[in-house]
Coordinates of C-alpha atoms in Angstrom, one line a residue:
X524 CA 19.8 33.3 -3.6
X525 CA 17.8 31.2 -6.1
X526 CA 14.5 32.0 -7.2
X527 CA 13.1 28.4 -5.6
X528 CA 14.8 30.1 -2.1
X529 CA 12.9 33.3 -2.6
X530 CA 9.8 31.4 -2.9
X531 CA 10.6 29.7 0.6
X532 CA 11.6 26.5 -1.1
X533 CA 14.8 24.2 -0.4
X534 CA 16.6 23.1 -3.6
X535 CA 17.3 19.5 -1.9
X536 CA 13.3 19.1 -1.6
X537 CA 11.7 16.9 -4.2
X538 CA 10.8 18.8 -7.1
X539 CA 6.9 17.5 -7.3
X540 CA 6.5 20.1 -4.7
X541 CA 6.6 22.7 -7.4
X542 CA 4.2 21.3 -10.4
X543 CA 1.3 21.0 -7.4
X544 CA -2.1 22.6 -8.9
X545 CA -2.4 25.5 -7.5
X546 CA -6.7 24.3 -7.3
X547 CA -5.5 21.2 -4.7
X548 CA -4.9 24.3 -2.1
X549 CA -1.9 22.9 -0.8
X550 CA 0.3 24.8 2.1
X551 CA 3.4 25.3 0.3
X552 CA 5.9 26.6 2.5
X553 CA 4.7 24.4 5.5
X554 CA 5.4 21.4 3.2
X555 CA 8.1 22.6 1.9
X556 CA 9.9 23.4 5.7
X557 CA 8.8 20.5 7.2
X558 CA 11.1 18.5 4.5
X559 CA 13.8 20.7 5.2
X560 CA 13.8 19.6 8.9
X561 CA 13.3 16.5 8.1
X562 CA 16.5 15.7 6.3
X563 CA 18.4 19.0 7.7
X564 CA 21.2 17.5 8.8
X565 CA 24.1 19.6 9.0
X566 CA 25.4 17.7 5.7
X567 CA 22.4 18.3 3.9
X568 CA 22.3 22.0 4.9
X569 CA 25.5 22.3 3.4
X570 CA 24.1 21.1 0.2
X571 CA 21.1 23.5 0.0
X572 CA 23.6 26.5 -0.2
X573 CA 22.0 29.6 -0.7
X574 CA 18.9 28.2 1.1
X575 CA 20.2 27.4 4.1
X576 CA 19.7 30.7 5.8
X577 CA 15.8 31.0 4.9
X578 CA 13.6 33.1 7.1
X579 CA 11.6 30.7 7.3
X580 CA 13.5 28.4 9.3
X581 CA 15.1 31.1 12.1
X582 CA 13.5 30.0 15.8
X583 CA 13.6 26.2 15.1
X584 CA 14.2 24.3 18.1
X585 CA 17.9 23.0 18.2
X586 CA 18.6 19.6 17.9
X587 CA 19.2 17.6 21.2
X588 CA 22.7 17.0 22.1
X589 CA 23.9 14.1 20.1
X590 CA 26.0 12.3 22.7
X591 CA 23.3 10.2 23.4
X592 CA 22.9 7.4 26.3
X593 CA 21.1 5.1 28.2
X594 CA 17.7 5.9 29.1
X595 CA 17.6 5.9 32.6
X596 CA 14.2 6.6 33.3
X597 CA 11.8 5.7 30.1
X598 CA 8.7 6.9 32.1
X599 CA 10.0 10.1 33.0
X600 CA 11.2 11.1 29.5
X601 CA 8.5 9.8 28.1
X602 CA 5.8 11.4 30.0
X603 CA 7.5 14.7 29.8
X604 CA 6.2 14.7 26.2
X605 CA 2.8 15.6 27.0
X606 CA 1.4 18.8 25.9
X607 CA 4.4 19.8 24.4
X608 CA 4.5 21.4 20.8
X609 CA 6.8 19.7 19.0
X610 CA 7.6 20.8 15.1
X611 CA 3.7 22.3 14.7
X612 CA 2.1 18.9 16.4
X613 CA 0.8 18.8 19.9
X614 CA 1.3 16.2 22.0
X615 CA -2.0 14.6 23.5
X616 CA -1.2 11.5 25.0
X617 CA 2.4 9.9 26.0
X618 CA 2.7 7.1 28.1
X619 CA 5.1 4.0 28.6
X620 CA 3.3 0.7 28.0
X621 CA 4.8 -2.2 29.6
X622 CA 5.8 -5.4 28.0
X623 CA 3.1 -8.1 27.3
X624 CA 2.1 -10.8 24.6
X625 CA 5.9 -10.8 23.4
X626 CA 5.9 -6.9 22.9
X627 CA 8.5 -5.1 24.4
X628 CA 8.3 -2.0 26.7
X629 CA 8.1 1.1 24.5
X630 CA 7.1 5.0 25.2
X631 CA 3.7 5.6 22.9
X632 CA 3.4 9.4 21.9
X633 CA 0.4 10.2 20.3
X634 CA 0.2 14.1 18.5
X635 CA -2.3 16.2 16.6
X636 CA -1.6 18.4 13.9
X637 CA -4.4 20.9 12.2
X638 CA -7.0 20.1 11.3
X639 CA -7.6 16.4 11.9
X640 CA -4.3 14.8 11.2
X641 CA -3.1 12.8 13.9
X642 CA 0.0 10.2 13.9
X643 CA 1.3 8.2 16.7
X644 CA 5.0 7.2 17.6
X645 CA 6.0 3.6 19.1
X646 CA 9.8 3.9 20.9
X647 CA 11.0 1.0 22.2
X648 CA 13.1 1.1 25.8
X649 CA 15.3 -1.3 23.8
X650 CA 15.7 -0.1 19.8
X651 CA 17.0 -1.8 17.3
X652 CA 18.2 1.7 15.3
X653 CA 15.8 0.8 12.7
X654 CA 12.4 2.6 11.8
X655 CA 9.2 1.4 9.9
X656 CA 6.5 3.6 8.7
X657 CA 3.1 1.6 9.1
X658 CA 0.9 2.3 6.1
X659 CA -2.7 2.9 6.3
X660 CA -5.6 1.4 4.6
X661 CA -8.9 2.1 2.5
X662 CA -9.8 5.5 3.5
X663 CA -8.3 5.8 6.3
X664 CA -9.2 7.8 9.2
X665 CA -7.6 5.8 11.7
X666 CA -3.9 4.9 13.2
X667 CA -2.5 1.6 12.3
X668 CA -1.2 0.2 15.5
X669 CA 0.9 -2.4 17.7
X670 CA 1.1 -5.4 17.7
X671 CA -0.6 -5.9 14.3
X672 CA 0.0 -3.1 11.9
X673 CA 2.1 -4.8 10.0
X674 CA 2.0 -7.4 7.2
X675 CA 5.8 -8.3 8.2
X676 CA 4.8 -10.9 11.3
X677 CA 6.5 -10.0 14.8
X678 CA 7.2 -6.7 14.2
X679 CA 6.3 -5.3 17.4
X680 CA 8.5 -7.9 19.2
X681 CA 11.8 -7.3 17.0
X682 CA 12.4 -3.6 18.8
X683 CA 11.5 -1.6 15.9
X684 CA 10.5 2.3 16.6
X685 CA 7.0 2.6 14.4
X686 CA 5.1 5.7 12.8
X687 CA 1.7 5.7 11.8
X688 CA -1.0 8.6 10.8
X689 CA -4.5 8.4 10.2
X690 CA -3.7 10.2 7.2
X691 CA -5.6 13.6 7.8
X692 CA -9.0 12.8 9.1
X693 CA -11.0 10.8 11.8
X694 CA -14.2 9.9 10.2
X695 CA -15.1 6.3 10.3
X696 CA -18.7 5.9 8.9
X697 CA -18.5 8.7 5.8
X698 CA -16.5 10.0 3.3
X699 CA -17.9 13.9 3.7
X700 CA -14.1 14.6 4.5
X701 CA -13.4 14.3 1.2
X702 CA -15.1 17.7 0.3
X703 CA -12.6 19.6 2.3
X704 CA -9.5 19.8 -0.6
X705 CA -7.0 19.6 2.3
X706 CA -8.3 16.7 4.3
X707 CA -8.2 15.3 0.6
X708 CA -4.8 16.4 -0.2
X709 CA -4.0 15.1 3.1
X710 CA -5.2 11.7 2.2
X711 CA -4.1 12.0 -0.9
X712 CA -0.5 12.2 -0.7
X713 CA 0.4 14.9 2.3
X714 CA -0.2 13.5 5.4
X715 CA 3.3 11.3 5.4
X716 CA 5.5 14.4 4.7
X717 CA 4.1 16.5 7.0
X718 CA 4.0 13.7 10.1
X719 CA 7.5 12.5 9.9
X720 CA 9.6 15.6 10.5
X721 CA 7.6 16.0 14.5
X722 CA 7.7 12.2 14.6
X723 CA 11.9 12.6 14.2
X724 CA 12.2 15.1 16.3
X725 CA 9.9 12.9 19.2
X726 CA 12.3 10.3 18.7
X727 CA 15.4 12.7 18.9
X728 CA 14.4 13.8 22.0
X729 CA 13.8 10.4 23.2
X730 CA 17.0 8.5 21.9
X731 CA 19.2 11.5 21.1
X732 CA 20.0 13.1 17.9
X733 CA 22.9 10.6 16.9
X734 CA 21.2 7.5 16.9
X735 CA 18.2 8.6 15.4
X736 CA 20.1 10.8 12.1
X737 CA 22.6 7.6 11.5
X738 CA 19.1 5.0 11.6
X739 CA 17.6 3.6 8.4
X740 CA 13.8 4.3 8.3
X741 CA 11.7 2.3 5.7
X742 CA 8.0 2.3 4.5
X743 CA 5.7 -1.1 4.7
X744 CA 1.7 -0.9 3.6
X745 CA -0.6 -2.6 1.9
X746 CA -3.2 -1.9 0.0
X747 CA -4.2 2.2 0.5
X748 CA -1.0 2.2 2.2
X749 CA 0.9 0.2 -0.7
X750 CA -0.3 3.5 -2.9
X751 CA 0.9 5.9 -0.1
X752 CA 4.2 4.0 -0.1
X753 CA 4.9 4.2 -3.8
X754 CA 3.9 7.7 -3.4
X755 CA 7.0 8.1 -1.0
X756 CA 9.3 6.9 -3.8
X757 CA 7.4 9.0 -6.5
X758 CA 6.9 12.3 -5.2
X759 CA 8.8 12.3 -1.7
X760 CA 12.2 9.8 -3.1
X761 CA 14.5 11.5 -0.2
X762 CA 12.3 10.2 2.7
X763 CA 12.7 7.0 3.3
X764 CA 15.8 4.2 3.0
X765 CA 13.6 1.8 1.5
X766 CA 10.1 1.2 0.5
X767 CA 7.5 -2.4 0.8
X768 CA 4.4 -1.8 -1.4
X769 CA 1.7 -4.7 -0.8
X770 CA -1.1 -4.8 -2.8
X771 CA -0.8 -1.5 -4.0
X772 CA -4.1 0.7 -4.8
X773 CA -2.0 3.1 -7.2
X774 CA -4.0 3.0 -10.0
X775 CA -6.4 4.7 -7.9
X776 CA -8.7 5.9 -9.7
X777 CA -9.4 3.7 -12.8
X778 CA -10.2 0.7 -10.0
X779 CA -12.8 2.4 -8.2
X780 CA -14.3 3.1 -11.5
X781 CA -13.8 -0.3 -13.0
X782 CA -16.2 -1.3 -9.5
X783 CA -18.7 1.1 -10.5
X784 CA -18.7 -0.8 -14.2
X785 CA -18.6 -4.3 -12.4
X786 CA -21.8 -3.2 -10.0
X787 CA -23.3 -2.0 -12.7
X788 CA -23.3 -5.5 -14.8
X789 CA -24.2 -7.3 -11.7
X790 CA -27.5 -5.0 -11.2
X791 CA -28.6 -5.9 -15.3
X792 CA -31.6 -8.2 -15.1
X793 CA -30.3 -12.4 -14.3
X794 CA -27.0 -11.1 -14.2
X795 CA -26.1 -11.3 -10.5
X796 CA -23.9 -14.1 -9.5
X797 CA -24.8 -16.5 -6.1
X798 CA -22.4 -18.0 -4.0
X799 CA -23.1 -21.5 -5.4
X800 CA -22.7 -20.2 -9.1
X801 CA -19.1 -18.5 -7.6
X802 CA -18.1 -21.7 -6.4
X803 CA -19.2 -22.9 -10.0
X804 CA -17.0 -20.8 -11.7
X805 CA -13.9 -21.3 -9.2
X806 CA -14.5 -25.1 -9.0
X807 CA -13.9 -25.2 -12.8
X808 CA -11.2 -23.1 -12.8
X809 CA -9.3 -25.1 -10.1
X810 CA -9.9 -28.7 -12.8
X811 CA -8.0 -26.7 -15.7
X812 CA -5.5 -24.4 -13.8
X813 CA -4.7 -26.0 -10.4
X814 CA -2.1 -28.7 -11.3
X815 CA -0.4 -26.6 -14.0
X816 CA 2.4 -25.8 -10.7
X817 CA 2.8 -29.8 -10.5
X818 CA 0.2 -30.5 -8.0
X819 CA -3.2 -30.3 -7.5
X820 CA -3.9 -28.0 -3.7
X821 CA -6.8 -25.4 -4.8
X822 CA -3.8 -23.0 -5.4
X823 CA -3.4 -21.4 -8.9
X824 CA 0.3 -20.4 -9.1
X825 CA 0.5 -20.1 -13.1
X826 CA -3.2 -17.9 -14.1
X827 CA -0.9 -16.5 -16.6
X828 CA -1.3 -19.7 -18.6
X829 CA -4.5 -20.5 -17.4
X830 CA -6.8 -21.1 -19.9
X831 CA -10.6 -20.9 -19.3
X832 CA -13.7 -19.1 -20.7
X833 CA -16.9 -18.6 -18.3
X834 CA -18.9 -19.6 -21.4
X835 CA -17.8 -23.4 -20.7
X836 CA -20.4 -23.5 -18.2
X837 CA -23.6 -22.5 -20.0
X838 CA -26.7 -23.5 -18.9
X839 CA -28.0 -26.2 -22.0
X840 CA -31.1 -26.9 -20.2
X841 CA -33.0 -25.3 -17.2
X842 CA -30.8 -23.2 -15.1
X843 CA -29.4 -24.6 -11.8
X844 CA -26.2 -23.8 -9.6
X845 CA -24.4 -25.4 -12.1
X846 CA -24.5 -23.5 -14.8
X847 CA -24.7 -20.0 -16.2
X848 CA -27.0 -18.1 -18.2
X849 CA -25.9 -15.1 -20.9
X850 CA -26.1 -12.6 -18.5
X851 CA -24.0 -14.4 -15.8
X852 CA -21.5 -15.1 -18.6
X853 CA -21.0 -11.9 -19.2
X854 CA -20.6 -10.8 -15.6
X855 CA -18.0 -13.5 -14.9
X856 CA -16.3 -12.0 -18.3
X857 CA -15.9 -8.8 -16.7
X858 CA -13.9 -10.1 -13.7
X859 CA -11.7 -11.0 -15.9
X860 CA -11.2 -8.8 -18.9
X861 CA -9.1 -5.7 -19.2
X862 CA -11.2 -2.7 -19.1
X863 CA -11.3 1.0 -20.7
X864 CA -13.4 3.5 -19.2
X865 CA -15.1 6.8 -20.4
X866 CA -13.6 6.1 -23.8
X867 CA -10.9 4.9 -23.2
X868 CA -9.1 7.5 -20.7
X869 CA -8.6 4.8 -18.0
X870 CA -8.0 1.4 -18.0
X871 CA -7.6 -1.5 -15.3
X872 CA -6.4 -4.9 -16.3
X873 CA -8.3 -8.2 -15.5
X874 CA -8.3 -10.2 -12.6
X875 CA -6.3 -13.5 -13.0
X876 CA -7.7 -17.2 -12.6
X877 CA -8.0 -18.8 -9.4
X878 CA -9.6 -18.4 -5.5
X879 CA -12.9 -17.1 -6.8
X880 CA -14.5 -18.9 -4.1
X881 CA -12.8 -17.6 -1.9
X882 CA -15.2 -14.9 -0.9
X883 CA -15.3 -15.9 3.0
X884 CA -13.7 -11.9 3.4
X885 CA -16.0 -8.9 3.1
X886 CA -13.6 -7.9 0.2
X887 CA -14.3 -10.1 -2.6
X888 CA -14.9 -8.4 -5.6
X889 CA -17.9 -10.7 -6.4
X890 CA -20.4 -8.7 -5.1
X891 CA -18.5 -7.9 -1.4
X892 CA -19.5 -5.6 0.8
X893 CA -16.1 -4.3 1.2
X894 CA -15.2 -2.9 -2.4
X895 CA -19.2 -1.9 -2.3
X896 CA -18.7 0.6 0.4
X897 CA -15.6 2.0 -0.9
X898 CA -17.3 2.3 -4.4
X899 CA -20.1 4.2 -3.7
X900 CA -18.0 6.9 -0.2
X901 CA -15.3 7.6 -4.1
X902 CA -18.3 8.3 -6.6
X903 CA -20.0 10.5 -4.3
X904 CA -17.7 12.4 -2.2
X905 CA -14.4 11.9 -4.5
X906 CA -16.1 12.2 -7.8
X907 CA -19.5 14.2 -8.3
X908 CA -18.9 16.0 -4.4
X909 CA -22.9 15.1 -3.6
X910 CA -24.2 12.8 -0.8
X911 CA -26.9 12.2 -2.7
X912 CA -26.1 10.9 -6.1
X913 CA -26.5 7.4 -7.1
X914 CA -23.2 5.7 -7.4
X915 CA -24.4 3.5 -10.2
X916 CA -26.2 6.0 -12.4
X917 CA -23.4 8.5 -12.3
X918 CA -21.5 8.3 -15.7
X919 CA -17.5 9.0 -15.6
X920 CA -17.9 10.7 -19.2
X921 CA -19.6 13.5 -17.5
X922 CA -16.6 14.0 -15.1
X923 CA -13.6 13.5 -16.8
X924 CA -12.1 16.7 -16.0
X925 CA -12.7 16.0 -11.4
X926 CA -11.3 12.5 -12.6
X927 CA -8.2 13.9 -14.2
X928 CA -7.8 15.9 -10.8
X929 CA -8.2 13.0 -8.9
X930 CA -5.6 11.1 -11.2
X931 CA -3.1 13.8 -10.5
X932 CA -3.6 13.9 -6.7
X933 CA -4.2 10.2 -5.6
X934 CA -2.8 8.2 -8.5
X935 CA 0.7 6.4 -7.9
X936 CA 1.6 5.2 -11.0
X937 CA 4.7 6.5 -12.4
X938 CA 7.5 4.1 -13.0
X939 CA 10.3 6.7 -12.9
X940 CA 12.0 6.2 -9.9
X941 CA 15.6 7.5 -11.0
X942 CA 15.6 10.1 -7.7
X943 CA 14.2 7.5 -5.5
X944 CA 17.4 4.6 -6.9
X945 CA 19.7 7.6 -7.4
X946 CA 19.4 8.5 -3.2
X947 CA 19.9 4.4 -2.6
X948 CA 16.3 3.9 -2.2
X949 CA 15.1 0.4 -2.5
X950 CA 12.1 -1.1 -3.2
X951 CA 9.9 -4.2 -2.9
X952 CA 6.7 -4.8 -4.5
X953 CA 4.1 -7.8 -3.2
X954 CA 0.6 -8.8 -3.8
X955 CA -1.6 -12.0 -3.5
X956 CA -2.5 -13.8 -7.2
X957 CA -6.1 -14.4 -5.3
X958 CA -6.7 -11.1 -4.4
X959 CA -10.4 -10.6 -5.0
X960 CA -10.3 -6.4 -4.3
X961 CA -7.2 -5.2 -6.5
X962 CA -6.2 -7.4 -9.1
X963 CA -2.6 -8.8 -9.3
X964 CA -2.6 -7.6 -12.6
X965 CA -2.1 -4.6 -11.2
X966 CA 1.3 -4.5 -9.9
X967 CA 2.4 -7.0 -12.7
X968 CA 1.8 -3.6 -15.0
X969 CA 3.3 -1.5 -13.0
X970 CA 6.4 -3.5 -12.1
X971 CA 7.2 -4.2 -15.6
X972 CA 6.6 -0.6 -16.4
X973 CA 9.7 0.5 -14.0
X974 CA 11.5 -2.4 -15.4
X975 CA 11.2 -0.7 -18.7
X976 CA 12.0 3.0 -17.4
X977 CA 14.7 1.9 -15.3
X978 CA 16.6 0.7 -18.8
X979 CA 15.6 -3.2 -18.0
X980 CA 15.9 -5.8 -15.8
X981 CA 19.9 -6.0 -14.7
X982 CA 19.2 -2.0 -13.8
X983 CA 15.6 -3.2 -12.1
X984 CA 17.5 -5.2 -9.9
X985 CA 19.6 -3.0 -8.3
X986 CA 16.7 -1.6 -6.2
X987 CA 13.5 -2.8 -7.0
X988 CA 12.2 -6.7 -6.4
X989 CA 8.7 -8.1 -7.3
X990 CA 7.0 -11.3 -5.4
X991 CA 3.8 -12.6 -6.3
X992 CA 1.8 -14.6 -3.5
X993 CA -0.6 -17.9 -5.2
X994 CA -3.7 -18.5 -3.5
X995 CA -3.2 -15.2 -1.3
X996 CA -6.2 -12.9 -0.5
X997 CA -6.1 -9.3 -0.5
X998 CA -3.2 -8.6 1.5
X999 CA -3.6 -11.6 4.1
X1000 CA -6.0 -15.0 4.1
X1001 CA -6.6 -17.4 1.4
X1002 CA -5.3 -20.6 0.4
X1003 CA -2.1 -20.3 0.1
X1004 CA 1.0 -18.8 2.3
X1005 CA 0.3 -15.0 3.0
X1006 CA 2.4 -14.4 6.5
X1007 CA 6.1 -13.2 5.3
X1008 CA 9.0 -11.3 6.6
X1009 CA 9.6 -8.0 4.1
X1010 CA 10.9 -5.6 6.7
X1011 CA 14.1 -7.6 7.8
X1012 CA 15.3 -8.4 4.6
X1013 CA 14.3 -5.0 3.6
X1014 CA 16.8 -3.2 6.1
X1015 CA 19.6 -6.6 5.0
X1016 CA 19.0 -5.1 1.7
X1017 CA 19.7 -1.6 2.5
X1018 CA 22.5 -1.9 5.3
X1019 CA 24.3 -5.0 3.4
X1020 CA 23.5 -5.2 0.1
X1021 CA 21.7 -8.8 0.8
X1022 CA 18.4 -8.9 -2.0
X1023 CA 15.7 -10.3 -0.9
X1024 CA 15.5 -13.0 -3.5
X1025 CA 18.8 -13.9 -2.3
X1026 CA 17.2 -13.9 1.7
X1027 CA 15.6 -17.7 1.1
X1028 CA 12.5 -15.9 2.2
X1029 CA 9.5 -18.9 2.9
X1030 CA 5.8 -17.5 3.2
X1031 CA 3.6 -19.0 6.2
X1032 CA -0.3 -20.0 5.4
X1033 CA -2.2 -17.8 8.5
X1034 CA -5.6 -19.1 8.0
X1035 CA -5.4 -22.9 7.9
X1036 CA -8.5 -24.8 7.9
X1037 CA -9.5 -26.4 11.1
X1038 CA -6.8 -29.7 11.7
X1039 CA -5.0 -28.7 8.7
X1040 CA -1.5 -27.7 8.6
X1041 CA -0.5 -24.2 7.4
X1042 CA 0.9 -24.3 3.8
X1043 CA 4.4 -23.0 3.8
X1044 CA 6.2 -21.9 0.2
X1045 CA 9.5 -20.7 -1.0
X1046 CA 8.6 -16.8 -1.7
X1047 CA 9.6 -16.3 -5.4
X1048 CA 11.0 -13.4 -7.4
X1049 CA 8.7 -12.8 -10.4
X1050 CA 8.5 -14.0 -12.7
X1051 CA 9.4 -17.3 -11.3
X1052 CA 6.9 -19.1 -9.2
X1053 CA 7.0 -22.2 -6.6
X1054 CA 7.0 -25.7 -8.7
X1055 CA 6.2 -28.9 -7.0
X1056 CA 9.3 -31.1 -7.2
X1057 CA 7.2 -34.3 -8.0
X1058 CA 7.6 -35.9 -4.3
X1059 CA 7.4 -34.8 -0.1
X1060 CA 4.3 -32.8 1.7
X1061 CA 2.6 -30.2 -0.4
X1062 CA 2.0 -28.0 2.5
X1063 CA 5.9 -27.7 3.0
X1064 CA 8.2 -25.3 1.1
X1065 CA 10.7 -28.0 1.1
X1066 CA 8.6 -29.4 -1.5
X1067 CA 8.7 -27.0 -4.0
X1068 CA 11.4 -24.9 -6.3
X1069 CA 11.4 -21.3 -7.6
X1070 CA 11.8 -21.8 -10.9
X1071 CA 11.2 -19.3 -14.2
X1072 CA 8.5 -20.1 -16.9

């Protein structure tokens, strides 16, 4: 028996399970035997050798006979859940919910695990033999559910079986749950692993072990739960068939601390920046960057040759909502300019041109309440570990070495992926180009760093595909189209080789003005965007090409 085995381990398991600080307090062995049951297949046992016959694995529950049928009676076997114990997590509430709005009729199972981490498990009467993971958000504390809780539209409605967590913790209204380091390694990159081998065996029991072992299972979040899902690929690569990363927040810990920066400039004396001085800015933007696509629409799809310097706007006389003084100059500078932080230890790109006005969501980044919020629950209860410090006076200098912990924990930014591509994995990245709360830039830099590690682009293709979104919000609203379809040509992508890019994929505008019609536009693999072909309806994707720069 290997050394790993003697240490409880399983030699299949991911190997970031062994370079884990010993300071983050992490459960080991329960982490590292809940991904044994996971993929323990009798296959995969075969593979682990010498592990295979581990202590620590003697008294689990047997499998359920794998000559699965019909289910006869979905209330019955659904309700028989309750109160069970089922791979460490209780069972608290199980009940069928019948069809309505479109939804079909699925059993919802809803189980706790210690301390606070909860997840709940959607099984349709009718499955499709596919499984999505629905990511979380922010800070979570709460479980993403149907018929939303997804960015992919109609989710609920297609038969999909769904799994979501609240990712460790319940709290709605504080961040104190950071202090406890495993409600924070929870949050941090735990909670996923640990929830999906009970959440398998729920769905065994429901739909028989046959179906369940032979069914893709992918990953789709946005934003927090972009990071979590690019944490999947980096740390976890054997989970999950495929995962879709939205607006990722994986360079986690430079962004909340290029807010702090950003707050701080917009506290300095005449620096703070009005709605009608936003509009100011956007409004100029849209006259030098709008039409560079081939039409004019209040939708930037080229910021990357966007040319356009805040200082244009200066104030020559008395000031007015027209213009800017210094200090506003050098606050709408900011937005836009690559940043280094406490000397240079982390950096966060710029924001590109276009939707500054934009600002009708509490996320904006122009003073919103949103990023605010999340700014000052990180400094306090993330960074420094004090309710009562001022988030703005705190200095990141003074706390590189909690920072570099946090990097380590949180952070999802490496761009080797070869275990993830090596078990077939497949991966789409997605974000808004108007995205007010995590800059575009941001997954631009991280796409092209995998790009580069996976030996370049004809290697990148072969399981990983970019798509930027023009005039897109922070994961949904804006201008342009936001409402796409990632999860179908996800699993077309897994189970026939179909890319996405190849899928004709067209994006859907959500949030059309009142007796406007919803913009519609071909969904383009970057770094090719949507061009206006010179004639027909700018609202309709018929109307434009993907075409490269």
């Amino acid at each position: 028996m290997s050394s790993l085995c003697k240490k409880g381990y399983q030699t299949e398991q991911d190997a970031y399970l062994l370079t884990i600080p010993e300071e983050t307090t992490v459960r080991r062995t329960e982490i590292s035997r809940s991904l044994f049951l996971f993929v323990g297949s009798a296959a995969v046992i075969g593979s682990l050798g010498g592990c295979g016959g581990s202590d620590e694995n003697k008294g689990a529950a047997a499998p359920p006979p794998s000559d699965s049928t019909a289910i006869a009676t979905p209330q019955t076997t659904c309700s028989d859940f309750l109160g069970q114990t089922i791979e460490g997590a209780t069972v608290t509430r199980a009940q069928v919910v019948p069809a309505a709005n479109g939804v079909p009729e699925r059993c919802t199972v809803l189980a706790q695990m210690p301390q606070d981490l909860q997840f709940e498990v959607n099984l349709p009467t009718s499955w499709n033999k596919r499984t999505v993971f629905l990511g979380g958000g922010g800070f979570d504390g709460s479980i993403t559910r149907l018929p939303s809780g997804s960015n992919s539209p109609n989710i609920a409605a297609r038969g999909f079986a769904t799994i979501a967590t609240n990712h460790g913790h319940t709290s709605a209204n504080t961040q104190a749950w950071a202090l406890d380091p495993e409600m924070l390694n929870e949050y941090a990159y735990l909670a996923v692993p640990r929830v999906l081998p009970a959440a398998k065996a729920i769905m065994q029991t429901y739909y028989g072990a046959q179906p369940v072992s032979s069914a893709k299972i992918i990953y789709e979040g946005c934003s927090g739960g972009g990071r979590q899902g690019l944490i999947q690929a980096q740390r976890f690569p054997k989970l999950f068939d495929g995962v879709i990363s939205r607006a990722p927040a994986n360079a986690y810990t430079p962004q909340f601390l290029w807010y702090q920066r950003t707050y701080k400039q917009l506290a300095k004396p005449g620096a703070a920046l009005s709605t009608a001085k936003i509009k100011t800015i956007s409004d100029a933007v849209y006259r030098r960057c709008d039409a560079l696509d081939g039409v004019a629409d209040r939708i930037v799809s080229r910021p990357d040759i966007c040319q356009f310097d805040p200082a244009e706007l200066k104030c020559s006389g008395a000031e007015s909502d027209a213009c800017l003084t210094d200090p506003q100059i050098d606050s709408a500078r900011t937005f836009y300019a690559a940043t280094n932080i406490a000397n240079g230890s982390y950096t966060w790109p710029g924001f590109p041109y276009g939707g500054e006005e934009q600002q009708g969501t509490p996320t904006h980044m122009w003073g919103g309440a949103i990023s605010k919020l999340l700014m000052d629950g990180f400094m306090k209860y993330f960074v420094a570990q004090d309710a009562m410090v001022d988030p703005l006076t705190l200095e990141p200098e003074d706390y590189t070495a909690r920072l570099n912990q946090l990097v380590t924990m949180i952070d999802a930014v490496n761009p080797d992926l070869r275990q993830f591509r090596a078990r077939g994995g497949k991966l789409i990245l997605w974000t808004g180009l108007t995205d007010w709360l995590i800059t575009a830039n941001n997954a631009t830099d991280y796409y092209t760093k995998v790009v580069t590690e996976a030996g370049g682009q004809a290697e990148a293709d072969k399981f990983v595909e970019y798509f930027t979104a023009p005039g897109v919000n922070h994961c949904a609203g804006g201008t342009g189209a936001d409402t796409v379809d990632l999860v179908g040509p996800m699993f077309d992508w897994i189970e026939k080789g179909v890319p996405p890019s190849q899928a004709g994929m067209v994006a859907t505008q959500s949030t059309p003005l009142p007796n406007e019609k919803p913009v519609k536009r071909p969904l383009c693999k970057y770094p090719q965007y949507a061009r206006y072909n010179g004639m027909g309806d700018p609202t309709e994707n018929s109307s434009f090409t993907c075409v490269t720069p």
